[in-house]
């Protein structure tokens, strides 16, 4: 079916995206065909410019249009608290919660020796020198509570042991609205170990 | 968060696609950022060229790079049988099944007066003149078995009544692998009315 070339090419490209199978890619392609041509053009132009307009912040490692990123550049942020996250998008999620007013440090991954991710492949050296230079008093480890997250947290904890900085980690336990009946054993065990005194 | 401008713009554009919420759009955007820049560029170029390289076949109404489309232009296809479908993507699905070797006619929708889709908004006039001109002996109505599909099928049946062409419709009934216990009443009723003699 040589005729469907452009349709096939776009389908193939779209189905490389995570969570999009062949069927959903086809649906999107026909939706784009039926939609205003201006939409496809706008999306196309945005994509072409994307990697040149977005770079990594040389300080925290998150994605930004300007270096340093607005969070690193904002004098109103508390520069003494550093929140260490796995990926740049975690910065976005935490920002949307408006829970944190300090600055960030993106590791760019988690330690996973079997997948070839050793500590030197992550931005841990940069973290150590930031702690040393920026007068940081608390480092919050905000990795996911997984095996890799735990390993990475433990490693950073050891590396920063003698720096005098306080090291904390996000609480792990029952999600709000969750049901003890359906929670896995590990989470339940963590929620016991991390139980909070009420009186 | 002015800094995340390009990310926000791409997220907003992607979340306009059907089936993609804000969360999935954000996930895609960060996936694209982490991926090879060549990918975003290829996808962007494909999208920009898309509406100029793809047009509608002036004969059958499906999407094509060349007019007439390869199916209409292929002399090996059986020109006496016409399969009438709602949308251009239905042509693709039927082609993938390799079940049909005739030609197609895309209506561009189904009759739905409440949504303002009257018969004159569809390619029904073109269908009538193709039946008259192209020596067609059978018209297969391949609309979905829905209220709009039934209405449209009935309308076309009336319009073509005196043309001498044989009019058929795709069988409706239990899907292969389906379970009578979980089939809706209407489908079950259709499968009874359309039952096939075995001996």
PDB file of C-alpha atoms in Angstrom, chain B:
ATOM      1  CA  UNK B   1       6.503  29.077  35.534  1.00  0.00           C
ATOM      2  CA  UNK B   2       7.495  31.013  32.450  1.00  0.00           C
ATOM      3  CA  UNK B   3      10.633  28.904  32.002  1.00  0.00           C
ATOM      4  CA  UNK B   4       8.723  25.784  31.057  1.00  0.00           C
ATOM      5  CA  UNK B   5       7.139  27.524  28.105  1.00  0.00           C
ATOM      6  CA  UNK B   6       8.082  25.134  25.301  1.00  0.00           C
ATOM      7  CA  UNK B   7       7.268  22.160  27.516  1.00  0.00           C
ATOM      8  CA  UNK B   8       3.897  23.654  28.449  1.00  0.00           C
ATOM      9  CA  UNK B   9       3.057  24.479  24.838  1.00  0.00           C
ATOM     10  CA  UNK B  10       3.888  20.987  23.604  1.00  0.00           C
ATOM     11  CA  UNK B  11       1.952  19.461  26.512  1.00  0.00           C
ATOM     12  CA  UNK B  12      -1.086  21.603  25.686  1.00  0.00           C
ATOM     13  CA  UNK B  13      -0.971  20.623  22.004  1.00  0.00           C
ATOM     14  CA  UNK B  14      -0.546  16.913  22.714  1.00  0.00           C
ATOM     15  CA  UNK B  15      -3.331  16.831  25.288  1.00  0.00           C
ATOM     16  CA  UNK B  16      -5.761  17.932  22.562  1.00  0.00           C
ATOM     17  CA  UNK B  17      -5.392  14.497  20.952  1.00  0.00           C
ATOM     18  CA  UNK B  18      -8.187  12.031  21.736  1.00  0.00           C
ATOM     19  CA  UNK B  19      -7.426   9.687  24.621  1.00  0.00           C
ATOM     20  CA  UNK B  20      -4.504  11.769  25.891  1.00  0.00           C
ATOM     21  CA  UNK B  21      -5.074  13.542  29.199  1.00  0.00           C
ATOM     22  CA  UNK B  22      -2.791  16.134  30.755  1.00  0.00           C
ATOM     23  CA  UNK B  23      -0.814  13.481  32.679  1.00  0.00           C
ATOM     24  CA  UNK B  24      -0.111  11.305  29.642  1.00  0.00           C
ATOM     25  CA  UNK B  25       0.790  14.372  27.572  1.00  0.00           C
ATOM     26  CA  UNK B  26       3.371  15.398  30.194  1.00  0.00           C
ATOM     27  CA  UNK B  27       4.791  11.857  30.155  1.00  0.00           C
ATOM     28  CA  UNK B  28       5.107  11.960  26.366  1.00  0.00           C
ATOM     29  CA  UNK B  29       6.785  15.378  26.429  1.00  0.00           C
ATOM     30  CA  UNK B  30       9.481  14.223  28.860  1.00  0.00           C
ATOM     31  CA  UNK B  31       9.924  11.035  26.892  1.00  0.00           C
ATOM     32  CA  UNK B  32      10.521  13.141  23.769  1.00  0.00           C
ATOM     33  CA  UNK B  33      13.000  15.318  25.693  1.00  0.00           C
ATOM     34  CA  UNK B  34      14.944  12.246  26.819  1.00  0.00           C
ATOM     35  CA  UNK B  35      14.864  10.678  23.355  1.00  0.00           C
ATOM     36  CA  UNK B  36      17.137  11.352  20.391  1.00  0.00           C
ATOM     37  CA  UNK B  37      16.477  14.912  19.069  1.00  0.00           C
ATOM     38  CA  UNK B  38      16.257  13.341  15.598  1.00  0.00           C
ATOM     39  CA  UNK B  39      12.998  11.706  16.659  1.00  0.00           C
ATOM     40  CA  UNK B  40      11.262  14.997  17.538  1.00  0.00           C
ATOM     41  CA  UNK B  41      12.572  16.515  14.315  1.00  0.00           C
ATOM     42  CA  UNK B  42      11.323  13.617  12.150  1.00  0.00           C
ATOM     43  CA  UNK B  43       7.917  13.663  13.827  1.00  0.00           C
ATOM     44  CA  UNK B  44       7.722  17.446  13.455  1.00  0.00           C
ATOM     45  CA  UNK B  45       8.610  17.399   9.754  1.00  0.00           C
ATOM     46  CA  UNK B  46       6.130  14.616   9.089  1.00  0.00           C
ATOM     47  CA  UNK B  47       3.376  16.614  10.792  1.00  0.00           C
ATOM     48  CA  UNK B  48       4.132  19.840   8.940  1.00  0.00           C
ATOM     49  CA  UNK B  49       4.046  18.122   5.546  1.00  0.00           C
ATOM     50  CA  UNK B  50       1.103  15.934   6.473  1.00  0.00           C
ATOM     51  CA  UNK B  51      -1.901  17.873   5.211  1.00  0.00           C
ATOM     52  CA  UNK B  52      -0.194  18.852   1.983  1.00  0.00           C
ATOM     53  CA  UNK B  53       0.931  15.316   1.109  1.00  0.00           C
ATOM     54  CA  UNK B  54      -2.367  13.660   2.024  1.00  0.00           C
ATOM     55  CA  UNK B  55      -5.590  14.589   0.188  1.00  0.00           C
ATOM     56  CA  UNK B  56      -8.927  12.907  -0.420  1.00  0.00           C
ATOM     57  CA  UNK B  57      -9.317  10.590  -3.409  1.00  0.00           C
ATOM     58  CA  UNK B  58     -11.762  12.352  -5.732  1.00  0.00           C
ATOM     59  CA  UNK B  59     -13.380   9.023  -6.543  1.00  0.00           C
ATOM     60  CA  UNK B  60     -13.787   7.062  -3.298  1.00  0.00           C
ATOM     61  CA  UNK B  61     -13.135   9.830  -0.747  1.00  0.00           C
ATOM     62  CA  UNK B  62     -10.424   8.028   1.244  1.00  0.00           C
ATOM     63  CA  UNK B  63      -7.120   9.662   2.186  1.00  0.00           C
ATOM     64  CA  UNK B  64      -4.300   9.244  -0.315  1.00  0.00           C
ATOM     65  CA  UNK B  65      -1.048  10.760  -1.545  1.00  0.00           C
ATOM     66  CA  UNK B  66      -2.078  10.319  -5.202  1.00  0.00           C
ATOM     67  CA  UNK B  67      -5.464  10.986  -6.760  1.00  0.00           C
ATOM     68  CA  UNK B  68      -7.079   8.596  -7.641  1.00  0.00           C
ATOM     69  CA  UNK B  69      -5.928   6.462  -4.727  1.00  0.00           C
ATOM     70  CA  UNK B  70      -4.090   3.186  -5.452  1.00  0.00           C
ATOM     71  CA  UNK B  71      -7.193   1.119  -4.708  1.00  0.00           C
ATOM     72  CA  UNK B  72      -9.296   3.077  -7.225  1.00  0.00           C
ATOM     73  CA  UNK B  73      -6.401   3.010  -9.709  1.00  0.00           C
ATOM     74  CA  UNK B  74      -5.662  -0.722  -9.324  1.00  0.00           C
ATOM     75  CA  UNK B  75      -7.092  -2.596 -12.352  1.00  0.00           C
ATOM     76  CA  UNK B  76      -6.865  -5.883 -10.420  1.00  0.00           C
ATOM     77  CA  UNK B  77      -9.580  -4.778  -7.976  1.00  0.00           C
ATOM     78  CA  UNK B  78     -13.129  -5.924  -8.678  1.00  0.00           C
ATOM     79  CA  UNK B  79     -14.834  -2.741  -9.896  1.00  0.00           C
ATOM     80  CA  UNK B  80     -18.309  -4.246  -9.761  1.00  0.00           C
ATOM     81  CA  UNK B  81     -18.495  -4.433  -5.947  1.00  0.00           C
ATOM     82  CA  UNK B  82     -18.508  -1.271  -3.869  1.00  0.00           C
ATOM     83  CA  UNK B  83     -18.023  -1.309  -0.097  1.00  0.00           C
ATOM     84  CA  UNK B  84     -19.594   1.764   1.527  1.00  0.00           C
ATOM     85  CA  UNK B  85     -17.939   2.874   4.792  1.00  0.00           C
ATOM     86  CA  UNK B  86     -18.415   5.721   7.232  1.00  0.00           C
ATOM     87  CA  UNK B  87     -14.827   6.996   7.548  1.00  0.00           C
ATOM     88  CA  UNK B  88     -11.568   6.816   5.610  1.00  0.00           C
ATOM     89  CA  UNK B  89      -9.887   4.782   8.367  1.00  0.00           C
ATOM     90  CA  UNK B  90     -12.504   2.033   7.893  1.00  0.00           C
ATOM     91  CA  UNK B  91     -10.932   1.446   4.454  1.00  0.00           C
ATOM     92  CA  UNK B  92      -7.640   0.755   6.213  1.00  0.00           C
ATOM     93  CA  UNK B  93      -9.153  -1.679   8.724  1.00  0.00           C
ATOM     94  CA  UNK B  94     -10.997  -3.607   5.998  1.00  0.00           C
ATOM     95  CA  UNK B  95      -7.856  -3.661   3.806  1.00  0.00           C
ATOM     96  CA  UNK B  96      -5.828  -5.089   6.681  1.00  0.00           C
ATOM     97  CA  UNK B  97      -8.304  -7.965   7.009  1.00  0.00           C
ATOM     98  CA  UNK B  98      -7.704  -8.827   3.289  1.00  0.00           C
ATOM     99  CA  UNK B  99     -11.347  -9.876   3.217  1.00  0.00           C
ATOM    100  CA  UNK B 100     -12.464  -7.689   0.338  1.00  0.00           C
ATOM    101  CA  UNK B 101     -11.140  -7.239  -3.211  1.00  0.00           C
ATOM    102  CA  UNK B 102     -13.629  -4.693  -4.578  1.00  0.00           C
ATOM    103  CA  UNK B 103     -13.498  -0.903  -4.312  1.00  0.00           C
ATOM    104  CA  UNK B 104     -14.597   1.527  -1.591  1.00  0.00           C
ATOM    105  CA  UNK B 105     -16.810   4.544  -1.120  1.00  0.00           C
ATOM    106  CA  UNK B 106     -16.303   6.755   1.943  1.00  0.00           C
ATOM    107  CA  UNK B 107     -19.429   8.605   3.139  1.00  0.00           C
ATOM    108  CA  UNK B 108     -17.562  10.948   5.463  1.00  0.00           C
ATOM    109  CA  UNK B 109     -20.001  10.353   8.326  1.00  0.00           C
ATOM    110  CA  UNK B 110     -23.393   8.898   9.190  1.00  0.00           C
ATOM    111  CA  UNK B 111     -26.827  10.511   9.084  1.00  0.00           C
ATOM    112  CA  UNK B 112     -27.459  12.149  12.480  1.00  0.00           C
ATOM    113  CA  UNK B 113     -30.083  14.922  12.155  1.00  0.00           C
ATOM    114  CA  UNK B 114     -29.738  15.961  15.815  1.00  0.00           C
ATOM    115  CA  UNK B 115     -26.056  16.708  15.221  1.00  0.00           C
ATOM    116  CA  UNK B 116     -26.842  18.503  11.976  1.00  0.00           C
ATOM    117  CA  UNK B 117     -25.572  15.703   9.715  1.00  0.00           C
ATOM    118  CA  UNK B 118     -28.248  15.459   7.010  1.00  0.00           C
ATOM    119  CA  UNK B 119     -27.856  13.172   3.941  1.00  0.00           C
ATOM    120  CA  UNK B 120     -26.714  16.072   1.740  1.00  0.00           C
ATOM    121  CA  UNK B 121     -23.638  16.567   4.009  1.00  0.00           C
ATOM    122  CA  UNK B 122     -22.464  13.046   3.146  1.00  0.00           C
ATOM    123  CA  UNK B 123     -21.058  11.661  -0.111  1.00  0.00           C
ATOM    124  CA  UNK B 124     -24.333   9.922  -0.985  1.00  0.00           C
ATOM    125  CA  UNK B 125     -24.901  11.813  -4.240  1.00  0.00           C
ATOM    126  CA  UNK B 126     -21.439  10.682  -5.392  1.00  0.00           C
ATOM    127  CA  UNK B 127     -22.363   7.117  -4.449  1.00  0.00           C
ATOM    128  CA  UNK B 128     -25.514   7.227  -6.599  1.00  0.00           C
ATOM    129  CA  UNK B 129     -23.637   8.532  -9.632  1.00  0.00           C
ATOM    130  CA  UNK B 130     -20.836   5.967  -9.180  1.00  0.00           C
ATOM    131  CA  UNK B 131     -23.422   3.159  -9.091  1.00  0.00           C
ATOM    132  CA  UNK B 132     -24.916   4.556 -12.274  1.00  0.00           C
ATOM    133  CA  UNK B 133     -21.615   5.120 -14.133  1.00  0.00           C
ATOM    134  CA  UNK B 134     -19.252   2.368 -12.985  1.00  0.00           C
ATOM    135  CA  UNK B 135     -21.334  -0.719 -13.778  1.00  0.00           C
ATOM    136  CA  UNK B 136     -21.596  -1.737 -10.145  1.00  0.00           C
ATOM    137  CA  UNK B 137     -23.607  -4.873  -9.387  1.00  0.00           C
ATOM    138  CA  UNK B 138     -23.354  -5.024  -5.591  1.00  0.00           C
ATOM    139  CA  UNK B 139     -23.156  -2.354  -2.896  1.00  0.00           C
ATOM    140  CA  UNK B 140     -22.027  -3.655   0.510  1.00  0.00           C
ATOM    141  CA  UNK B 141     -23.079  -1.345   3.345  1.00  0.00           C
ATOM    142  CA  UNK B 142     -20.294  -1.623   5.942  1.00  0.00           C
ATOM    143  CA  UNK B 143     -21.467   0.915   8.491  1.00  0.00           C
ATOM    144  CA  UNK B 144     -21.263   0.084  12.202  1.00  0.00           C
ATOM    145  CA  UNK B 145     -24.438  -1.550  13.576  1.00  0.00           C
ATOM    146  CA  UNK B 146     -25.509   1.550  15.520  1.00  0.00           C
ATOM    147  CA  UNK B 147     -28.642   3.715  15.336  1.00  0.00           C
ATOM    148  CA  UNK B 148     -26.875   6.134  12.956  1.00  0.00           C
ATOM    149  CA  UNK B 149     -25.400   3.268  10.937  1.00  0.00           C
ATOM    150  CA  UNK B 150     -28.842   1.649  10.587  1.00  0.00           C
ATOM    151  CA  UNK B 151     -30.484   4.955   9.620  1.00  0.00           C
ATOM    152  CA  UNK B 152     -27.844   5.637   6.979  1.00  0.00           C
ATOM    153  CA  UNK B 153     -28.050   2.092   5.597  1.00  0.00           C
ATOM    154  CA  UNK B 154     -31.845   2.364   5.334  1.00  0.00           C
ATOM    155  CA  UNK B 155     -31.573   5.726   3.590  1.00  0.00           C
ATOM    156  CA  UNK B 156     -29.057   4.462   1.013  1.00  0.00           C
ATOM    157  CA  UNK B 157     -31.147   1.338   0.470  1.00  0.00           C
ATOM    158  CA  UNK B 158     -34.164   3.539  -0.440  1.00  0.00           C
ATOM    159  CA  UNK B 159     -32.110   5.865  -2.632  1.00  0.00           C
ATOM    160  CA  UNK B 160     -30.655   2.949  -4.627  1.00  0.00           C
ATOM    161  CA  UNK B 161     -33.921   0.937  -4.731  1.00  0.00           C
ATOM    162  CA  UNK B 162     -34.615   1.520  -8.420  1.00  0.00           C
ATOM    163  CA  UNK B 163     -31.014   1.313  -9.614  1.00  0.00           C
ATOM    164  CA  UNK B 164     -31.139  -2.487  -9.987  1.00  0.00           C
ATOM    165  CA  UNK B 165     -27.969  -2.923  -7.902  1.00  0.00           C
ATOM    166  CA  UNK B 166     -27.855  -5.626  -5.218  1.00  0.00           C
ATOM    167  CA  UNK B 167     -27.571  -4.109  -1.753  1.00  0.00           C
ATOM    168  CA  UNK B 168     -26.116  -6.101   1.152  1.00  0.00           C
ATOM    169  CA  UNK B 169     -24.995  -5.251   4.658  1.00  0.00           C
ATOM    170  CA  UNK B 170     -22.269  -6.745   6.848  1.00  0.00           C
ATOM    171  CA  UNK B 171     -23.625  -9.462   9.143  1.00  0.00           C
ATOM    172  CA  UNK B 172     -24.282  -8.433  12.714  1.00  0.00           C
ATOM    173  CA  UNK B 173     -24.152 -10.928  15.592  1.00  0.00           C
ATOM    174  CA  UNK B 174     -21.940 -12.576  18.184  1.00  0.00           C
ATOM    175  CA  UNK B 175     -18.267 -11.606  17.891  1.00  0.00           C
ATOM    176  CA  UNK B 176     -15.881 -14.540  17.505  1.00  0.00           C
ATOM    177  CA  UNK B 177     -14.738 -15.591  20.963  1.00  0.00           C
ATOM    178  CA  UNK B 178     -17.652 -13.731  22.541  1.00  0.00           C
ATOM    179  CA  UNK B 179     -19.854 -15.195  25.262  1.00  0.00           C
ATOM    180  CA  UNK B 180     -23.655 -15.247  24.962  1.00  0.00           C
ATOM    181  CA  UNK B 181     -23.841 -14.543  28.685  1.00  0.00           C
ATOM    182  CA  UNK B 182     -22.199 -11.149  28.253  1.00  0.00           C
ATOM    183  CA  UNK B 183     -23.618 -10.098  24.878  1.00  0.00           C
ATOM    184  CA  UNK B 184     -26.157  -7.240  24.909  1.00  0.00           C
ATOM    185  CA  UNK B 185     -29.794  -8.010  24.047  1.00  0.00           C
ATOM    186  CA  UNK B 186     -29.792  -6.170  20.723  1.00  0.00           C
ATOM    187  CA  UNK B 187     -26.778  -8.038  19.398  1.00  0.00           C
ATOM    188  CA  UNK B 188     -28.288 -11.332  20.530  1.00  0.00           C
ATOM    189  CA  UNK B 189     -31.541 -10.437  18.802  1.00  0.00           C
ATOM    190  CA  UNK B 190     -29.662  -9.627  15.582  1.00  0.00           C
ATOM    191  CA  UNK B 191     -27.736 -12.884  15.747  1.00  0.00           C
ATOM    192  CA  UNK B 192     -31.066 -14.742  15.959  1.00  0.00           C
ATOM    193  CA  UNK B 193     -32.618 -12.863  13.068  1.00  0.00           C
ATOM    194  CA  UNK B 194     -29.486 -13.363  10.963  1.00  0.00           C
ATOM    195  CA  UNK B 195     -29.014 -17.047  11.894  1.00  0.00           C
ATOM    196  CA  UNK B 196     -27.385 -19.221   9.236  1.00  0.00           C
ATOM    197  CA  UNK B 197     -28.641 -22.641   8.120  1.00  0.00           C
ATOM    198  CA  UNK B 198     -25.929 -25.247   8.659  1.00  0.00           C
ATOM    199  CA  UNK B 199     -27.293 -28.301   6.821  1.00  0.00           C
TER     200      UNK B 199
END
